[in-house]
PDB file of C-alpha atoms in Angstrom:
ATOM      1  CA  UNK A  15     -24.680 -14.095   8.308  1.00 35.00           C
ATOM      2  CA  UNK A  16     -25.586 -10.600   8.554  1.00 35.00           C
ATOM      3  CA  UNK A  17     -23.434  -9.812   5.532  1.00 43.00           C
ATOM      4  CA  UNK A  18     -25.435 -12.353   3.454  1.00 39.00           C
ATOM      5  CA  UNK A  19     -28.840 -11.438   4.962  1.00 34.00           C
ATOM      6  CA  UNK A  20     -27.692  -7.201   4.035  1.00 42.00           C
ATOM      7  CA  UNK A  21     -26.926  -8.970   0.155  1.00 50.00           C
ATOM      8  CA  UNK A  22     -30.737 -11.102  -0.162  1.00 55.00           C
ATOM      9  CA  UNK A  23     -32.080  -7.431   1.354  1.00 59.00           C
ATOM     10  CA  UNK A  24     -30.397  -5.261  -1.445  1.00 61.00           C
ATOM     11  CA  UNK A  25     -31.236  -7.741  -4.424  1.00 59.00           C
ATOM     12  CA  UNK A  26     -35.172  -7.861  -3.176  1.00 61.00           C
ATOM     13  CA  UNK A  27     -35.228  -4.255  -3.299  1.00 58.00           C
ATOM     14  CA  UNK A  28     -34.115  -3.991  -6.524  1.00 58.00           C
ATOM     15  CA  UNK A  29     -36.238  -6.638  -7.887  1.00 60.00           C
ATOM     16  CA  UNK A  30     -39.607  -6.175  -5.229  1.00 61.00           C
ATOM     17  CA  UNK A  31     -39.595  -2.530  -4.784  1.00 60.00           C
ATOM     18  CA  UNK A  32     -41.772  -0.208  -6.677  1.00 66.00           C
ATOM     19  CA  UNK A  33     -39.441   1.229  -9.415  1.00 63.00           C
ATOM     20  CA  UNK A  34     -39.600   5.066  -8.102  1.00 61.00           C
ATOM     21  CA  UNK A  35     -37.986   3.986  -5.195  1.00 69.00           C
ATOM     22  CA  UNK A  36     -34.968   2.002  -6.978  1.00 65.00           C
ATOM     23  CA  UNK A  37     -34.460   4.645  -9.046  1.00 68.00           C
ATOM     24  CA  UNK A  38     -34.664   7.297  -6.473  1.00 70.00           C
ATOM     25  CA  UNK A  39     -32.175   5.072  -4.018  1.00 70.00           C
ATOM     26  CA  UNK A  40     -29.676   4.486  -7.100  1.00 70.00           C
ATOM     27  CA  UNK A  41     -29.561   7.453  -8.417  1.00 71.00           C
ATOM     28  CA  UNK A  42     -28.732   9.635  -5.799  1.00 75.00           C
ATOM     29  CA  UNK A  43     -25.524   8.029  -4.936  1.00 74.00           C
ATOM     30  CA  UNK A  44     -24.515   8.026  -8.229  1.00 72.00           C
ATOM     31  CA  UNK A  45     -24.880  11.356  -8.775  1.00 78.00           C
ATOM     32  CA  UNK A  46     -23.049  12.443  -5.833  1.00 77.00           C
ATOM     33  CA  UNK A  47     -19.800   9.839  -6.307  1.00 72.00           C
ATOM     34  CA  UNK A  48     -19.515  11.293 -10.426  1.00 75.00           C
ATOM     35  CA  UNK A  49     -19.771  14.803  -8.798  1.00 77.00           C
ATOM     36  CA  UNK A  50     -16.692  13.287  -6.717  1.00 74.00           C
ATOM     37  CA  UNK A  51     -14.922  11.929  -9.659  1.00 71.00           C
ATOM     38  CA  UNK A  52     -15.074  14.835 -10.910  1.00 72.00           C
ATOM     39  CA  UNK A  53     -13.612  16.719  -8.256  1.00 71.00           C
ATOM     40  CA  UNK A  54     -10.167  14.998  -8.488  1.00 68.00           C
ATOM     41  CA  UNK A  55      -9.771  17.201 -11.750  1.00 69.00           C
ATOM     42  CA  UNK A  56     -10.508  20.431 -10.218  1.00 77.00           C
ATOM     43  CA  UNK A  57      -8.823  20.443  -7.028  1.00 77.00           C
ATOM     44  CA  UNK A  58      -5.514  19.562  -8.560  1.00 75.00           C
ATOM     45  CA  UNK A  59      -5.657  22.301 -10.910  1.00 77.00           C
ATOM     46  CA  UNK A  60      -6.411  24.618  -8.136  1.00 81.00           C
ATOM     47  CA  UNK A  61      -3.619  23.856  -5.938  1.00 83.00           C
ATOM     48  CA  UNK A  62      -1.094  23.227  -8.917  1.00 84.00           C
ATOM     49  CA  UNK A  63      -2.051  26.630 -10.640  1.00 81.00           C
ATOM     50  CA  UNK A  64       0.034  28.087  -7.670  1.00 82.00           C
ATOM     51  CA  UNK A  65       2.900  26.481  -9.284  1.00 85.00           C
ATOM     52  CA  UNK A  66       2.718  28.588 -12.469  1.00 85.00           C
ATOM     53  CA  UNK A  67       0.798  28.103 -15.691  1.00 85.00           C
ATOM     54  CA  UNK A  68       3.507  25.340 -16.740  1.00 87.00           C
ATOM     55  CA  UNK A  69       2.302  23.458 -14.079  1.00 87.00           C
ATOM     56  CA  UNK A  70      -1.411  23.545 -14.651  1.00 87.00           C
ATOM     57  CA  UNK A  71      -0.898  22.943 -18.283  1.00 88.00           C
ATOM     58  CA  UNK A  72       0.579  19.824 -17.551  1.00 89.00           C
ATOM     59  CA  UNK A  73      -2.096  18.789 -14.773  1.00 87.00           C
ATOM     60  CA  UNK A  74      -4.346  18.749 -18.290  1.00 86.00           C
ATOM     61  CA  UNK A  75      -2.101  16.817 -19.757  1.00 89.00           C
ATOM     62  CA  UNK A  76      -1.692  14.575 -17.949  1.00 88.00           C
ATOM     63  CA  UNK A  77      -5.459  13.919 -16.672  1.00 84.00           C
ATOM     64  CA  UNK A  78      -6.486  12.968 -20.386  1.00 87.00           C
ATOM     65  CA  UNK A  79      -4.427  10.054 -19.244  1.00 89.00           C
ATOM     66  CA  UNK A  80      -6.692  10.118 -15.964  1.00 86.00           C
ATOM     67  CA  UNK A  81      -9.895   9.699 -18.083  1.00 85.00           C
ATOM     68  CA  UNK A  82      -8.705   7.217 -20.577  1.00 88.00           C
ATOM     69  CA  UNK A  83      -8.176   4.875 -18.073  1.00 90.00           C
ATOM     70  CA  UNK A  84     -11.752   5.854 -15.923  1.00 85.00           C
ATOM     71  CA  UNK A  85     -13.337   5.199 -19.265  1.00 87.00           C
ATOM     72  CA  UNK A  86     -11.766   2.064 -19.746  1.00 89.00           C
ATOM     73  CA  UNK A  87     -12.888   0.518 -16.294  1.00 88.00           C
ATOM     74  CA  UNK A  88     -16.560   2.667 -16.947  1.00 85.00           C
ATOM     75  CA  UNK A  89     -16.854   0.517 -20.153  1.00 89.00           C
ATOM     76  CA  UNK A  90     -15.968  -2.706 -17.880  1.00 91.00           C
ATOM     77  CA  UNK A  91     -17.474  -2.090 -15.085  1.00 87.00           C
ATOM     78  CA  UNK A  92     -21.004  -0.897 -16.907  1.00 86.00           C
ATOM     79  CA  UNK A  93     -20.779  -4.166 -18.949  1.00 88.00           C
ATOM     80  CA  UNK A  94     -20.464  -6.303 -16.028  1.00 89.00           C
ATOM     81  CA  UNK A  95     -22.521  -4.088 -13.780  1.00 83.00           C
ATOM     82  CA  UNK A  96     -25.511  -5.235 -16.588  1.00 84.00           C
ATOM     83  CA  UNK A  97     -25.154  -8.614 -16.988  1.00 88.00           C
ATOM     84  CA  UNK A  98     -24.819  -9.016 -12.748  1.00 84.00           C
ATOM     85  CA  UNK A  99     -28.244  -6.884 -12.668  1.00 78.00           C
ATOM     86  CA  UNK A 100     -29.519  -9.367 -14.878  1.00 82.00           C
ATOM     87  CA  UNK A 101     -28.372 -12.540 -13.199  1.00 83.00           C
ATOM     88  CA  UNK A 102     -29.381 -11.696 -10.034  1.00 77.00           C
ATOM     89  CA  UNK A 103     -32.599 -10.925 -11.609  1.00 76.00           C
ATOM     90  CA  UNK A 104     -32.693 -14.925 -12.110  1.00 79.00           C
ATOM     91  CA  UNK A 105     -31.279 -15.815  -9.448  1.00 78.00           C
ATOM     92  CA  UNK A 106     -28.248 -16.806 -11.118  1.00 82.00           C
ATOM     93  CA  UNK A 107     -25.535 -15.855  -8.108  1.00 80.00           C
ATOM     94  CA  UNK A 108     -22.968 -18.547  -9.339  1.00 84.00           C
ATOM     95  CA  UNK A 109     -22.699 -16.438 -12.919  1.00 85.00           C
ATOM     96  CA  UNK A 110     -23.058 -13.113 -10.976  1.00 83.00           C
ATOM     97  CA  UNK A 111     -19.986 -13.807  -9.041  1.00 85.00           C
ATOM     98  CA  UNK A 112     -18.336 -15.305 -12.151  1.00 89.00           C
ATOM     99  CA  UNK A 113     -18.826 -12.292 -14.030  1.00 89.00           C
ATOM    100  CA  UNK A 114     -17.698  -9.985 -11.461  1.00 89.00           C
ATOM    101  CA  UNK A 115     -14.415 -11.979 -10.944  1.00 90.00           C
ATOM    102  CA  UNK A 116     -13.436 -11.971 -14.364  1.00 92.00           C
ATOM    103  CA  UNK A 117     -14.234  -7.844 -14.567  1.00 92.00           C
ATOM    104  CA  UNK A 118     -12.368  -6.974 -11.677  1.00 92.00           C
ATOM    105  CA  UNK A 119      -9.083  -9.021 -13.005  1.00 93.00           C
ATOM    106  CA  UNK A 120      -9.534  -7.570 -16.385  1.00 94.00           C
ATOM    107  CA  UNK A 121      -9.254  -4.013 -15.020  1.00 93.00           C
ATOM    108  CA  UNK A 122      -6.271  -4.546 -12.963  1.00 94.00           C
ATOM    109  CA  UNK A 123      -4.680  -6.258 -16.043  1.00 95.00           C
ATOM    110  CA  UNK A 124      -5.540  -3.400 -18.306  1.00 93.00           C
ATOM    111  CA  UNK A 125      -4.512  -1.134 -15.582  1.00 93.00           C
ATOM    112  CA  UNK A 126      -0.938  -3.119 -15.938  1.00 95.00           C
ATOM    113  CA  UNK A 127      -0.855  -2.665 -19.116  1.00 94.00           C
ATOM    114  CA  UNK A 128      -1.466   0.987 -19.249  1.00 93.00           C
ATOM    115  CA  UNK A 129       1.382   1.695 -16.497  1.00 94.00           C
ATOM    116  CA  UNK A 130       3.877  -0.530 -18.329  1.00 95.00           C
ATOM    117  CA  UNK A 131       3.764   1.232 -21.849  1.00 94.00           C
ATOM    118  CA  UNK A 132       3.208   4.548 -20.415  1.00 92.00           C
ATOM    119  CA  UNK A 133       6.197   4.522 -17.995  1.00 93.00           C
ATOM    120  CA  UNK A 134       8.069   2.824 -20.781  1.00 94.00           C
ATOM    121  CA  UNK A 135       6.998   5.200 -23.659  1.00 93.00           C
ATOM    122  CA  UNK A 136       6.380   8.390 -21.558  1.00 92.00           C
ATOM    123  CA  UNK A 137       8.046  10.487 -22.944  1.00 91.00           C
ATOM    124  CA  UNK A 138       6.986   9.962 -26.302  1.00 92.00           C
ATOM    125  CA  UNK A 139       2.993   9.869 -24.797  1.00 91.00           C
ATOM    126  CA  UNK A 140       3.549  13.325 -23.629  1.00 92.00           C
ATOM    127  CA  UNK A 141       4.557  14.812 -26.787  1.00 91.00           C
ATOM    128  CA  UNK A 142       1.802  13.017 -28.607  1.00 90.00           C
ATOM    129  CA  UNK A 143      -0.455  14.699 -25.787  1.00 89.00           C
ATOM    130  CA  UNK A 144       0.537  18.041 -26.472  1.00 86.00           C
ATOM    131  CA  UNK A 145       3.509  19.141 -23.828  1.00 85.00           C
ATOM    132  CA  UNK A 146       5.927  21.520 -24.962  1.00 87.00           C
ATOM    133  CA  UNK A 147       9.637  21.906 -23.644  1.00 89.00           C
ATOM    134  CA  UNK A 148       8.346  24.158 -20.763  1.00 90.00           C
ATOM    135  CA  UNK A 149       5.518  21.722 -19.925  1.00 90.00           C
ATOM    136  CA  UNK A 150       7.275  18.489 -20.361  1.00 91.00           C
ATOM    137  CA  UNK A 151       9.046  18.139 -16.932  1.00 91.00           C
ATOM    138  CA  UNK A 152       5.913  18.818 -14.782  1.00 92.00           C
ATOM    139  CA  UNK A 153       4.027  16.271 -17.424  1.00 91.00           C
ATOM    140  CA  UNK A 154       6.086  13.472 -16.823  1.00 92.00           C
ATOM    141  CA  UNK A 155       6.785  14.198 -13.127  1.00 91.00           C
ATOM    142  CA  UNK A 156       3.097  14.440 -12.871  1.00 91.00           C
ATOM    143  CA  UNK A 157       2.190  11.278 -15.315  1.00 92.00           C
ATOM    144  CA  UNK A 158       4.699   9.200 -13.855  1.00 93.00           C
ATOM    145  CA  UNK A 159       2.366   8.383 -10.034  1.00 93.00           C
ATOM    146  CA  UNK A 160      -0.610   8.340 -12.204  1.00 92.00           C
ATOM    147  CA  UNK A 161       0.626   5.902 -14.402  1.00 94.00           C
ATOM    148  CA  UNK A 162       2.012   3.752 -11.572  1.00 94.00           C
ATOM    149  CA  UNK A 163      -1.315   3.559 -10.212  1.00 92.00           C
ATOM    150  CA  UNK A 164      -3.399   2.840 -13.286  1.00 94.00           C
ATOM    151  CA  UNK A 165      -4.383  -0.542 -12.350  1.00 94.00           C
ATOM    152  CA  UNK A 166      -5.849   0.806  -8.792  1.00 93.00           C
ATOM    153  CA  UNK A 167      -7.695   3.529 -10.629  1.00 90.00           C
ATOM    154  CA  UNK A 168      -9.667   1.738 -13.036  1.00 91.00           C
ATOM    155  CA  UNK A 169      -9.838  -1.584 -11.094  1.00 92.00           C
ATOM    156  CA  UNK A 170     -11.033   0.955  -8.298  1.00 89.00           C
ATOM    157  CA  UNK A 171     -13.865   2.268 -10.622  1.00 87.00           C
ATOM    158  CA  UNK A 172     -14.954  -0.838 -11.953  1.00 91.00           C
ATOM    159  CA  UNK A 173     -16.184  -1.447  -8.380  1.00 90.00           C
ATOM    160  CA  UNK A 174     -17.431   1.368  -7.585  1.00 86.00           C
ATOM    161  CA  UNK A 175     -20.199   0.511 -10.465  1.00 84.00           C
ATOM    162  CA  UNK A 176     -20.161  -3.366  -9.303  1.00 86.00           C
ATOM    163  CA  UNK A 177     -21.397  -1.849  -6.080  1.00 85.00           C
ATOM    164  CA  UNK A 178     -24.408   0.021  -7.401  1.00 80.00           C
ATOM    165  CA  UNK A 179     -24.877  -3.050 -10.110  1.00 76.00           C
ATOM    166  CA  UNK A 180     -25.676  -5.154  -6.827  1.00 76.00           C
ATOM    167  CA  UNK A 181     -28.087  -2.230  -4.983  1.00 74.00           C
ATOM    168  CA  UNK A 182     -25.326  -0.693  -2.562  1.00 79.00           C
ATOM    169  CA  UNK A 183     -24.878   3.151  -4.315  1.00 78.00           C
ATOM    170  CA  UNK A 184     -24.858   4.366  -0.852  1.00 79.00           C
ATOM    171  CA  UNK A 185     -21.306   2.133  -0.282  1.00 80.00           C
ATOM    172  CA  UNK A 186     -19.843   3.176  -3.739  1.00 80.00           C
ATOM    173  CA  UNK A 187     -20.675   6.514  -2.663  1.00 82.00           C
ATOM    174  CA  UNK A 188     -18.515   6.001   1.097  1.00 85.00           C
ATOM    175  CA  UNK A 189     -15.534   4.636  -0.910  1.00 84.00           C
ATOM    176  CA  UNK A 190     -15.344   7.084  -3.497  1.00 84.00           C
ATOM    177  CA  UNK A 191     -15.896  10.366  -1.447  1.00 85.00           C
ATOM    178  CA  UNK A 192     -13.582   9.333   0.879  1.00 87.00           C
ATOM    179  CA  UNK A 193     -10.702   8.935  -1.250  1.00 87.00           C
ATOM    180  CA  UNK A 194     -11.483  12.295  -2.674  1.00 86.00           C
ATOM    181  CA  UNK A 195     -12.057  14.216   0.859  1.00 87.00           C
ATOM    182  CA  UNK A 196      -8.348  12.966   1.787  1.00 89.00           C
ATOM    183  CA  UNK A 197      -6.638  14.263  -1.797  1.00 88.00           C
ATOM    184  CA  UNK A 198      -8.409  17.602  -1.167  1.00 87.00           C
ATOM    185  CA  UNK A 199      -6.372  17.322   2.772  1.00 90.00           C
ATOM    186  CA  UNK A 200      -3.664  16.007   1.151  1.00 92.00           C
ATOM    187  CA  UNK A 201      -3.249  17.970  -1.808  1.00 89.00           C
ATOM    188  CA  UNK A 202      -1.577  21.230  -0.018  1.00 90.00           C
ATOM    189  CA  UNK A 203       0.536  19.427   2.796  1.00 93.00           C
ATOM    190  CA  UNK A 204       2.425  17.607  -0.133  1.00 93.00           C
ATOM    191  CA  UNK A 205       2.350  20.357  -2.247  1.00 89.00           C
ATOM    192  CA  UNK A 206       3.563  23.495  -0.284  1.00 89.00           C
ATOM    193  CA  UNK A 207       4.306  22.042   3.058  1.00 87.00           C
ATOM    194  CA  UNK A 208       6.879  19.296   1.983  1.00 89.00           C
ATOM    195  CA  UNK A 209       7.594  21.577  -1.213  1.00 89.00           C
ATOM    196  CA  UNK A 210       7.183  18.266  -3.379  1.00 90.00           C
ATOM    197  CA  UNK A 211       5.649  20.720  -6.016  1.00 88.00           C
ATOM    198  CA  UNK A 212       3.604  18.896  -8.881  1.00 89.00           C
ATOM    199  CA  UNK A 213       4.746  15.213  -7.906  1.00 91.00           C
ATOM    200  CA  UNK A 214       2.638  16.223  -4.329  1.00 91.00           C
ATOM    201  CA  UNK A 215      -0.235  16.648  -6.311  1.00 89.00           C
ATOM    202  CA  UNK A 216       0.007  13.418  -8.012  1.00 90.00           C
ATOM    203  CA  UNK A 217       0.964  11.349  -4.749  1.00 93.00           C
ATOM    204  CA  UNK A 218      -2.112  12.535  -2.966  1.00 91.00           C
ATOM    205  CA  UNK A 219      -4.407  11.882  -6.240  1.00 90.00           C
ATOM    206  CA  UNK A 220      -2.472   8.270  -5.675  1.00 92.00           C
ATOM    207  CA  UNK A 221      -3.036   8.254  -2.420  1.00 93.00           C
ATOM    208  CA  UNK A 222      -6.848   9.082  -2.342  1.00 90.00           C
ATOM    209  CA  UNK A 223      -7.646   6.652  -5.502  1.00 89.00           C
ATOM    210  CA  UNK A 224      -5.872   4.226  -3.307  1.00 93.00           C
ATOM    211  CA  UNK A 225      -7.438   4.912  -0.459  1.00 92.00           C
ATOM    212  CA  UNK A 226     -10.640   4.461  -2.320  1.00 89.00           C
ATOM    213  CA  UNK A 227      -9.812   1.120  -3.870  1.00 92.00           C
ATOM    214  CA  UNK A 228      -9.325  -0.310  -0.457  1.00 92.00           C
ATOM    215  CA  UNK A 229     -12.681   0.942   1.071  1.00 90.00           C
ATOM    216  CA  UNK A 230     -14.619  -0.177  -2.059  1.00 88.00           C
ATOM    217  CA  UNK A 231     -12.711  -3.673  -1.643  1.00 88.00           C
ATOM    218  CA  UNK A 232     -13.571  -4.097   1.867  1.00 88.00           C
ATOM    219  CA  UNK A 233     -17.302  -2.950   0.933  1.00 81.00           C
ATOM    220  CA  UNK A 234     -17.749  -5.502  -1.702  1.00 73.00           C
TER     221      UNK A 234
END
């Protein structure tokens, strides 16, 4: 009951509230979990530049994969994110639910896609990318976790947005900055303490977007 009651609460602020407010309470959040996103990037380069310029070279590489599949389950979960906003604007919960279904499977099945063809054609995806000889081990090595977890990643960021879409920023915020808090903890132990080298770095990225995927699931 209290679930529901925290749902009716969220939807009448978005549609009662004076619009300062909304946009004030969205937009904060959402601010803070791209800052986040974008943080994923970063911190792996830092820690894998300690590996040698090889090594960082492929961490770019590699992450154009990253963002392909982010922007795939942006364009989803922004499409969806709208027409939920706009059902729930008329009361339309049944279609609201409908539509959110249907985005969330069509992420994890693009996410499947992605990891089949990419672990199937990697090594010609990394030479289209750009890797040279000296690059191409630490690309695939590297490419290989983040193309295993493709469907979490985008499936993960398509509800991040379905969160916000439904007035709960504030919980898209908790399940993305917590997966990215844990790869930053991670990130080093695999790296230098196990001496896993680049494929640490990807299995706490894994890791962390899983990590994420779960909290946002449980949130929703």
């Amino acid at each position: 009951m209290n679930k529901v009651i925290s749902k009716n609460q969220n939807v009448s602020f978005m549609l009662d509230a004076p619009v300062w407010q909304v946009i004030i309470k969205m937009a904060v959040p959402t601010i803070i979990s791209m800052i986040v996103m974008s943080a994923y990037g970063m911190v792996d380069i830092f820690f894998v530049s300690r590996l040698g310029t090889s090594a960082s070279a492929a961490v770019g590489i590699v992450f154009s994969i990253f963002t392909m599949i982010q922007a795939v389950g942006s364009m989803i979960g922004i499409g969806a994110g709208n027409l939920i906003s706009e059902s729930l604007g008329a009361k339309k919960t049944d279609d609201a639910a409908d539509i959110a279904s249907v985005s969330f499977f069509a992420s994890i099945f693009f996410g499947i896609v992605v990891m089949i063809l990419g672990l199937i054609f990697k090594d010609e995806l990394m030479d289209f990318l750009g890797a040279t000889k000296t690059i191409m081990p630490f690309a695939k090595d590297f490419a290989h976790y983040i193309l295993i977890a493709a469907p979490i990643i985008c499936s993960s960021f398509v509800l991040n947005i379905l969160l916000r879409s439904q007035g709960k920023p504030t919980s898209s915020m908790i399940g993305m900055s917590f997966g990215a808090i844990l790869n930053i903890i991670l990130e080093p132990i695999f790296i230098f303490k196990l001496n896993l080298g680049i494929k640490g770095a990807a299995i706490a990225t894994v890791i962390g977007q899983s990590c994420s995927f779960v909290i946002l699931l449980y949130l929703y």
